[in-house]
Coordinates of C-alpha atoms in Angstrom, one line a residue:
M1 CA 0.0 0.0 0.0
Q2 CA 1.3 3.4 -0.9
A3 CA 0.3 4.8 2.6
F4 CA 2.8 2.4 4.1
K5 CA 5.5 2.7 1.4
Y6 CA 8.3 3.3 3.9
I7 CA 7.1 0.7 6.4
T8 CA 9.1 -2.5 6.4
H9 CA 8.1 -3.9 9.8
I10 CA 4.6 -4.5 11.2
Y11 CA 4.1 -5.4 14.9
F12 CA 0.7 -6.6 16.2
I13 CA -0.5 -6.3 19.8
G14 CA -3.0 -9.1 20.1
I15 CA -1.7 -11.0 17.1
G16 CA -3.5 -14.2 18.1
G17 CA -7.0 -12.8 17.4
I18 CA -8.7 -14.2 14.3
G19 CA -8.8 -10.8 12.6
M20 CA -5.4 -9.7 13.6
S21 CA -3.7 -13.0 12.5
A22 CA -5.3 -12.7 9.0
L23 CA -3.9 -9.2 8.7
A24 CA -0.5 -10.4 9.9
R25 CA -0.5 -13.1 7.2
Y26 CA -1.4 -10.4 4.6
F27 CA 1.6 -8.3 5.4
K28 CA 3.9 -11.3 5.6
K29 CA 2.7 -12.1 2.0
Q30 CA 3.6 -8.5 1.0
G31 CA 7.2 -9.2 2.1
K32 CA 7.1 -7.2 5.4
T33 CA 8.8 -8.4 8.6
V34 CA 6.0 -9.3 10.8
G35 CA 5.8 -9.9 14.6
G36 CA 3.5 -9.5 17.5
Y37 CA 2.5 -10.2 21.1
D38 CA -0.4 -12.4 22.4
K39 CA -0.9 -13.4 26.0
E40 CA -1.1 -17.2 25.3
E41 CA 0.0 -19.8 22.9
T42 CA -2.8 -21.2 20.7
K43 CA -3.1 -23.1 17.4
I44 CA -3.2 -19.8 15.6
T45 CA 0.0 -18.4 17.2
Q46 CA 1.7 -21.7 16.6
S47 CA 0.8 -21.6 12.9
L48 CA 1.9 -18.0 12.7
A49 CA 5.3 -18.9 14.1
E50 CA 5.6 -21.8 11.6
E51 CA 5.0 -19.2 8.9
G52 CA 8.0 -17.1 10.0
I53 CA 6.2 -14.5 12.1
L54 CA 8.0 -13.5 15.3
L55 CA 5.9 -14.2 18.3
S56 CA 6.1 -13.2 22.0
H57 CA 3.9 -14.1 24.9
D58 CA 5.6 -11.7 27.3
I59 CA 3.7 -8.4 27.8
S60 CA 6.7 -6.4 29.0
S61 CA 8.1 -3.8 26.6
G62 CA 11.5 -5.4 27.0
A63 CA 10.2 -8.5 25.2
I64 CA 9.5 -6.6 22.0
P65 CA 12.0 -8.0 19.4
K66 CA 14.8 -5.5 18.4
A67 CA 13.6 -5.7 14.8
F68 CA 10.5 -3.6 15.8
L69 CA 12.2 -0.9 17.8
D70 CA 12.8 1.6 14.9
A71 CA 9.9 4.0 14.8
E72 CA 10.9 5.2 11.3
N73 CA 10.1 1.9 9.6
T74 CA 7.6 0.2 12.0
L75 CA 3.8 0.2 12.0
V76 CA 2.1 -1.0 15.2
V77 CA -1.4 -2.5 14.8
Y78 CA -3.7 -3.1 17.8
T79 CA -7.2 -4.4 18.5
P80 CA -9.8 -2.7 20.7
A81 CA -9.6 -5.8 22.9
I82 CA -6.2 -4.6 24.1
S83 CA -6.3 -2.5 27.3
E84 CA -4.6 0.9 27.3
T85 CA -2.6 -0.3 30.3
N86 CA -0.9 -2.8 28.1
E87 CA 2.8 -2.2 28.6
Q88 CA 3.8 -2.7 25.0
W89 CA 1.0 -0.4 23.7
Q90 CA 2.2 2.3 26.2
Y91 CA 5.8 1.9 25.1
F92 CA 5.0 2.4 21.4
K93 CA 2.8 5.4 22.2
E94 CA 5.5 7.1 24.3
Q95 CA 8.1 6.5 21.6
H96 CA 5.8 8.1 19.0
F97 CA 5.5 5.0 16.7
L98 CA 2.9 5.0 13.9
I99 CA 0.0 3.2 15.7
K100 CA -3.3 2.2 14.0
K101 CA -6.3 0.1 14.9
R102 CA -6.8 -3.2 12.9
A103 CA -10.0 -1.9 11.4
E104 CA -8.3 1.3 10.1
V105 CA -5.5 -0.7 8.4
L106 CA -8.1 -3.1 6.9
G107 CA -10.0 -0.1 5.6
M108 CA -6.9 1.3 3.9
I109 CA -6.4 -2.0 2.1
S110 CA -10.0 -2.2 1.0
S111 CA -9.8 1.3 -0.5
N112 CA -7.4 0.0 -3.1
L113 CA -9.3 -3.1 -4.2
P114 CA -12.8 -4.0 -5.5
T115 CA -14.3 -5.1 -2.2
L116 CA -17.1 -7.4 -1.2
A117 CA -17.9 -7.1 2.5
I118 CA -20.2 -9.2 4.7
A119 CA -21.7 -7.7 7.9
G120 CA -24.2 -9.0 10.5
T121 CA -24.5 -9.9 14.1
H122 CA -24.7 -13.6 13.1
G123 CA -23.8 -15.5 10.0
K124 CA -21.1 -13.1 8.6
T125 CA -18.1 -15.5 9.2
T126 CA -19.7 -18.4 7.3
T127 CA -21.1 -16.2 4.5
T128 CA -17.7 -14.5 4.0
A129 CA -15.9 -17.9 3.9
I130 CA -18.5 -19.3 1.4
L131 CA -18.2 -16.2 -0.8
A132 CA -14.3 -16.3 -0.8
H133 CA -14.5 -20.0 -1.8
L134 CA -17.0 -19.3 -4.6
L135 CA -14.9 -16.6 -6.1
K136 CA -11.6 -18.4 -5.7
Q137 CA -13.1 -21.5 -7.4
S138 CA -14.4 -19.2 -10.1
G139 CA -10.9 -18.3 -11.1
Y140 CA -10.5 -14.9 -9.4
K141 CA -7.3 -14.0 -7.7
I142 CA -8.6 -13.0 -4.4
T143 CA -7.5 -11.4 -1.1
A144 CA -9.8 -12.6 1.7
F145 CA -9.9 -11.8 5.4
L146 CA -12.1 -14.3 7.1
G147 CA -13.4 -14.3 10.7
G148 CA -12.8 -18.0 11.1
I149 CA -10.6 -20.8 9.8
S150 CA -11.9 -22.0 6.5
E151 CA -11.9 -25.8 6.4
N152 CA -11.3 -25.8 2.7
Y153 CA -8.0 -23.8 3.1
Q154 CA -7.2 -24.3 6.8
S155 CA -6.6 -20.6 7.1
N156 CA -8.4 -17.3 7.9
Y157 CA -6.6 -15.6 5.0
I158 CA -6.4 -16.2 1.3
G159 CA -3.8 -14.2 -0.6
D160 CA -3.9 -15.1 -4.3
G161 CA -4.0 -11.7 -5.8
N162 CA -5.8 -8.4 -6.3
D163 CA -8.8 -9.2 -8.6
V164 CA -11.1 -8.8 -5.6
M165 CA -11.1 -8.5 -1.8
V166 CA -13.5 -10.4 0.4
V167 CA -13.8 -9.3 4.0
E168 CA -15.8 -9.9 7.1
A169 CA -17.1 -6.6 8.3
D170 CA -17.1 -6.4 12.1
E171 CA -19.8 -4.2 13.7
Y172 CA -18.1 -4.3 17.1
D173 CA -16.7 -0.9 18.0
R174 CA -18.1 0.3 14.7
S175 CA -15.1 -1.1 13.0
F176 CA -16.8 -1.8 9.7
L177 CA -17.3 1.9 9.1
Q178 CA -13.6 2.0 8.2
L179 CA -14.1 -0.1 5.1
S180 CA -14.7 1.0 1.5
P181 CA -16.9 -1.7 0.1
D182 CA -18.2 -1.9 -3.5
Y183 CA -20.7 -4.7 -2.6
V184 CA -22.3 -5.2 0.8
G185 CA -24.1 -8.2 2.4
I186 CA -26.0 -7.9 5.7
T187 CA -26.9 -11.2 7.2
S188 CA -28.6 -10.0 10.4
T189 CA -29.0 -7.0 12.7
D190 CA -30.2 -8.5 16.0
D191 CA -29.3 -6.5 19.1
D192 CA -25.8 -7.3 20.3
H193 CA -22.7 -5.4 21.6
L194 CA -25.0 -3.2 23.8
D195 CA -21.9 -2.6 25.9
I196 CA -20.8 -0.5 22.9
Y197 CA -24.0 0.8 21.4
Q198 CA -26.1 1.1 24.6
E199 CA -29.4 1.1 22.6
S200 CA -30.7 -0.9 19.6
K201 CA -31.3 2.3 17.6
H202 CA -27.6 3.1 17.7
L203 CA -26.6 -0.4 16.4
Q204 CA -29.2 -0.1 13.6
H205 CA -27.9 3.3 12.7
A206 CA -24.3 1.9 12.4
F207 CA -25.5 -0.8 10.0
S208 CA -27.4 1.9 8.0
E209 CA -24.2 3.9 7.7
F210 CA -22.3 0.9 6.6
M211 CA -24.9 0.0 3.9
R212 CA -24.8 3.6 2.6
K213 CA -21.2 3.2 1.7
V214 CA -22.4 1.4 -1.4
P215 CA -24.3 4.0 -3.5
D216 CA -25.9 1.4 -5.8
L217 CA -28.7 -0.6 -4.2
A218 CA -28.2 -3.3 -6.9
N219 CA -24.9 -4.2 -5.0
V220 CA -26.6 -4.4 -1.6
F221 CA -27.9 -7.8 -0.3
V222 CA -29.9 -8.4 2.8
T223 CA -31.4 -11.4 4.5
E224 CA -35.3 -11.3 4.5
G225 CA -36.4 -9.9 7.9
V226 CA -33.6 -7.4 8.0
D227 CA -35.2 -3.9 7.8
F228 CA -33.0 -2.4 5.1
E229 CA -33.4 -1.9 1.4
G230 CA -31.5 -4.1 -1.0
N231 CA -31.7 -7.4 -2.8
K232 CA -33.6 -9.7 -0.3
I233 CA -32.4 -13.2 0.2
G234 CA -34.9 -15.8 1.6
F235 CA -37.6 -18.4 1.5
T236 CA -40.6 -16.1 0.8
E237 CA -42.1 -15.5 -2.6
G238 CA -41.0 -12.2 -3.9
S239 CA -37.5 -12.3 -2.5
A240 CA -35.0 -11.2 -5.2
Y241 CA -33.1 -14.4 -4.5
H242 CA -35.7 -17.0 -3.6
I243 CA -34.7 -20.3 -1.9
K244 CA -37.1 -23.0 -3.1
N245 CA -37.7 -26.8 -3.2
V246 CA -35.5 -27.6 -0.2
S247 CA -34.9 -31.3 0.6
I248 CA -32.3 -33.3 2.5
K249 CA -30.3 -36.1 0.8
N250 CA -27.5 -38.0 2.5
G251 CA -27.2 -35.3 5.1
N252 CA -26.9 -32.5 2.6
Y253 CA -29.4 -29.8 1.5
I254 CA -30.7 -29.9 -2.1
F255 CA -32.4 -26.7 -3.2
D256 CA -33.2 -24.3 -6.0
L257 CA -32.3 -20.6 -6.1
E258 CA -34.4 -18.3 -8.3
T259 CA -32.5 -15.1 -9.1
P260 CA -33.4 -12.0 -11.1
K261 CA -31.4 -13.4 -14.1
V262 CA -31.0 -17.1 -13.8
Y263 CA -32.7 -20.1 -12.2
L264 CA -30.3 -22.4 -10.4
A265 CA -31.8 -25.9 -9.9
G266 CA -30.4 -28.7 -7.8
L267 CA -27.9 -26.8 -5.7
E268 CA -26.1 -28.9 -3.1
F269 CA -24.8 -27.6 0.2
S270 CA -23.5 -29.6 3.2
L271 CA -23.9 -27.2 6.2
P272 CA -26.9 -28.0 8.4
G273 CA -29.5 -25.4 9.4
R274 CA -31.9 -23.2 7.3
Y275 CA -29.9 -20.2 8.4
N276 CA -26.9 -21.6 6.5
L277 CA -29.1 -21.8 3.3
T278 CA -29.6 -18.1 3.5
N279 CA -25.8 -17.6 4.1
A280 CA -25.0 -19.7 1.1
S281 CA -27.6 -18.0 -1.1
M282 CA -26.3 -14.5 -0.1
A283 CA -22.8 -15.6 -1.1
M284 CA -24.2 -17.0 -4.4
A285 CA -26.1 -13.7 -5.1
M286 CA -23.0 -11.6 -4.5
A287 CA -20.7 -13.8 -6.6
L288 CA -23.3 -13.8 -9.4
T289 CA -23.6 -10.1 -9.3
F290 CA -19.8 -9.7 -9.3
G291 CA -19.8 -11.7 -12.6
A292 CA -19.0 -15.3 -11.7
S293 CA -20.3 -18.1 -13.9
P294 CA -23.5 -19.7 -12.6
E295 CA -22.4 -23.3 -13.5
V296 CA -19.0 -22.9 -11.9
L297 CA -20.6 -21.5 -8.8
K298 CA -23.0 -24.4 -8.6
Q299 CA -20.0 -26.8 -8.4
A300 CA -18.1 -24.5 -6.1
L301 CA -20.9 -24.4 -3.5
K302 CA -21.1 -28.2 -3.5
S303 CA -17.4 -28.4 -2.6
F304 CA -17.6 -25.9 0.4
T305 CA -16.8 -27.9 3.6
G306 CA -17.3 -25.3 6.3
V307 CA -15.7 -23.1 8.9
D308 CA -14.0 -24.3 12.0
R309 CA -16.2 -24.0 15.1
R310 CA -19.3 -23.4 13.0
F311 CA -21.4 -26.6 13.4
T312 CA -18.2 -28.5 13.3
Y313 CA -18.6 -32.3 13.7
H314 CA -16.0 -34.0 16.0
L315 CA -17.8 -37.3 16.2
K316 CA -20.7 -38.8 14.3
T317 CA -20.8 -42.3 15.9
P318 CA -21.8 -43.8 18.2
K319 CA -22.6 -40.4 19.6
V320 CA -22.7 -37.1 17.8
L321 CA -20.4 -34.3 19.0
I322 CA -20.8 -30.9 17.5
E323 CA -18.9 -27.7 18.3
D324 CA -20.2 -24.2 17.4
Y325 CA -19.1 -20.6 18.2
A326 CA -22.8 -19.6 19.0
H327 CA -22.7 -17.1 21.8
H328 CA -25.9 -15.1 21.2
P329 CA -29.5 -16.3 21.7
T330 CA -30.4 -16.1 18.0
E331 CA -27.3 -18.2 17.2
I332 CA -28.2 -20.8 19.8
K333 CA -31.7 -21.0 18.5
A334 CA -30.4 -21.5 15.0
V335 CA -28.1 -24.3 16.1
A336 CA -31.0 -26.0 18.0
Q337 CA -33.1 -25.8 14.9
A338 CA -30.4 -27.4 12.8
V339 CA -29.8 -30.2 15.4
K340 CA -33.6 -31.0 15.5
E341 CA -33.8 -31.0 11.8
M342 CA -30.9 -33.4 11.3
Y343 CA -31.6 -35.6 14.4
P344 CA -35.3 -35.3 15.1
E345 CA -35.6 -38.5 17.2
K346 CA -32.4 -38.1 19.3
E347 CA -32.0 -36.7 22.7
T348 CA -29.8 -33.5 22.8
L349 CA -27.4 -32.0 25.3
A350 CA -26.2 -28.4 25.1
I351 CA -22.9 -27.5 26.8
F352 CA -22.8 -23.7 26.9
Q353 CA -20.3 -21.1 28.2
P354 CA -21.8 -17.7 28.4
H355 CA -19.6 -14.9 27.0
L356 CA -19.5 -11.5 28.7
Y357 CA -21.4 -10.4 31.8
S358 CA -23.2 -7.6 29.9
R359 CA -24.4 -9.9 27.1
T360 CA -25.7 -12.4 29.7
R361 CA -27.5 -9.6 31.6
D362 CA -29.0 -8.0 28.5
F363 CA -30.3 -11.2 27.0
S364 CA -30.9 -13.5 29.9
K365 CA -34.5 -14.1 29.0
E366 CA -33.6 -14.9 25.3
F367 CA -30.7 -17.1 26.4
S368 CA -33.0 -19.2 28.6
A369 CA -35.6 -19.6 25.9
S370 CA -33.1 -20.7 23.2
L371 CA -31.2 -23.1 25.5
S372 CA -34.5 -24.6 26.7
A373 CA -34.9 -26.0 23.2
F374 CA -32.4 -28.7 24.1
D375 CA -33.4 -31.7 26.2
Q376 CA -30.5 -31.1 28.6
V377 CA -28.3 -28.1 29.4
V378 CA -24.9 -28.0 31.1
L379 CA -23.9 -24.4 31.9
L380 CA -20.4 -23.1 32.6
P381 CA -19.4 -19.9 34.5
I382 CA -19.4 -16.7 32.4
Y383 CA -16.3 -16.1 30.3
P384 CA -15.5 -12.4 31.1
A385 CA -13.3 -11.7 28.0
R386 CA -12.7 -7.9 28.2
E387 CA -15.2 -7.2 31.0
K388 CA -15.1 -6.9 34.8
P389 CA -17.8 -8.7 36.8
I390 CA -21.2 -7.1 37.2
E391 CA -22.9 -7.4 40.5
G392 CA -25.8 -10.0 40.4
V393 CA -24.9 -11.3 37.0
N394 CA -23.6 -14.8 36.9
A395 CA -24.3 -18.2 35.3
A396 CA -26.5 -19.3 38.3
M397 CA -28.9 -16.4 37.5
L398 CA -29.2 -17.7 33.9
L399 CA -29.5 -21.3 35.0
E400 CA -32.6 -20.5 37.1
K401 CA -34.5 -19.3 34.1
I402 CA -33.8 -22.3 31.8
N403 CA -36.8 -24.6 31.5
T404 CA -35.2 -28.0 30.8
K405 CA -33.0 -30.6 32.7
K406 CA -30.0 -28.5 33.7
Q407 CA -26.9 -28.1 35.8
L408 CA -24.1 -25.6 36.4
V409 CA -20.6 -27.1 36.5
N410 CA -16.9 -26.2 36.1
K411 CA -15.0 -27.3 32.9
S412 CA -13.2 -30.1 34.7
K413 CA -16.5 -32.0 35.0
L414 CA -17.4 -32.0 31.3
P415 CA -15.7 -35.3 30.3
I416 CA -17.5 -37.2 33.0
I417 CA -20.8 -35.6 32.2
A418 CA -20.4 -36.3 28.5
A419 CA -19.5 -40.0 29.1
Q420 CA -22.5 -40.5 31.4
T421 CA -25.2 -38.5 29.6
T422 CA -28.2 -40.3 28.0
A423 CA -28.1 -37.7 25.2
E424 CA -27.1 -39.0 21.8
V425 CA -26.2 -35.5 20.4
I426 CA -23.9 -33.2 22.3
V427 CA -23.4 -29.6 21.2
V428 CA -20.6 -27.5 22.7
M429 CA -21.2 -23.7 22.3
G430 CA -19.6 -20.5 23.3
A431 CA -17.1 -17.8 22.2
G432 CA -14.7 -18.0 25.1
D433 CA -12.2 -20.8 25.9
I434 CA -14.7 -23.6 25.8
G435 CA -13.2 -24.9 22.5
K436 CA -10.2 -26.2 24.4
E437 CA -12.4 -28.7 26.2
V438 CA -13.8 -30.4 23.1
V439 CA -10.7 -32.6 22.8
N440 CA -11.3 -33.9 26.4
I441 CA -15.0 -34.5 25.8
K442 CA -14.2 -36.3 22.6
A443 CA -11.7 -38.6 24.3
A444 CA -14.2 -39.3 27.1
L445 CA -16.9 -40.3 24.5
K446 CA -14.5 -42.5 22.6
H447 CA -13.3 -44.2 25.8
E448 CA -16.9 -44.7 27.0
N449 CA -17.8 -46.4 23.7

């Protein structure tokens, strides 16, 4: 990028985040020297290190590699999740380094490329991954920043070239308003991040601002039920992109998509849940509008395998073990619908780790309703993430409202519970560190059987 012409080194504070690590991979691909700090070692940081990126898990300023101590050639990128008391952030600020938020840097990249951006409080990660896959398989040289690990490419970044950029547009902290999109998809606008927006109307206004970045409504796509203008995607007659004739064959969806210009019959898609059909159809609509071949897209959709931690199967026999990132009531409700559709006769167990005190407080009624759709619920303590405790807000408060067989436990109990449960389908959900427990649950299930 011309704006960073004299920058040869990029240092990321919070490099292990899904958005930050994708951006780190982008700059590494551009030939920059890339490094960063993250508080703990994860699969993502391990893979970054294997790719030649310099990693540190020591927060002290003395742990910053010498390569990144020259303010003349170093850009420092940070995420809003980083506290201003972070010692490394304070050091770079005091030494007058060029410091930018991740969203601002991503916006600068998008201003130089034809950009397709997907936003939404739910569904944006899967839709972005599908869209990137469709365009890549259609022969475009793409740059893609994904909010999850694509199972097709085992990465959250694709760096083939500059024909088109595909990006997940994050509404948190109004980050998506930094982007310069040419095509926009909005999957959902349910209330969320009220710790940032305070009121629903402020969240809706931010989405409206984001949508208005694209002057031509022909390039705006919205899921039916979302109260914005644009090409509607959905199951109802009159939708611009109408999903029809849905059936299930060998665990996959078979469906037709009626579009303004072409009728696509016999599409095949492997991800469970009606919500994933709208995600897939939005990606198809945007790829078609961008100019991809309908027949190529049809084959590409069939070959999409999914996104890590989005209805990811870990076991299918003798018991089913599914992991999902769901951390909002609407997402949990969608997962429950998908499970019931795929396994209508089987008993289900949801293991859920609430994420954020504020979200648990704001949506306790909705959480209890969505979790009550499962036959059994195992609740973990709230994962605080960036927040401090709120008086009176805890997992016990939520547990009391759930109307099904339920219990509150610590993570250490999960393998025993999984091994002893009568449920045939176990779903592990949450956006905190619950994902680390799946390997232990899986081992317990294998040992039990």
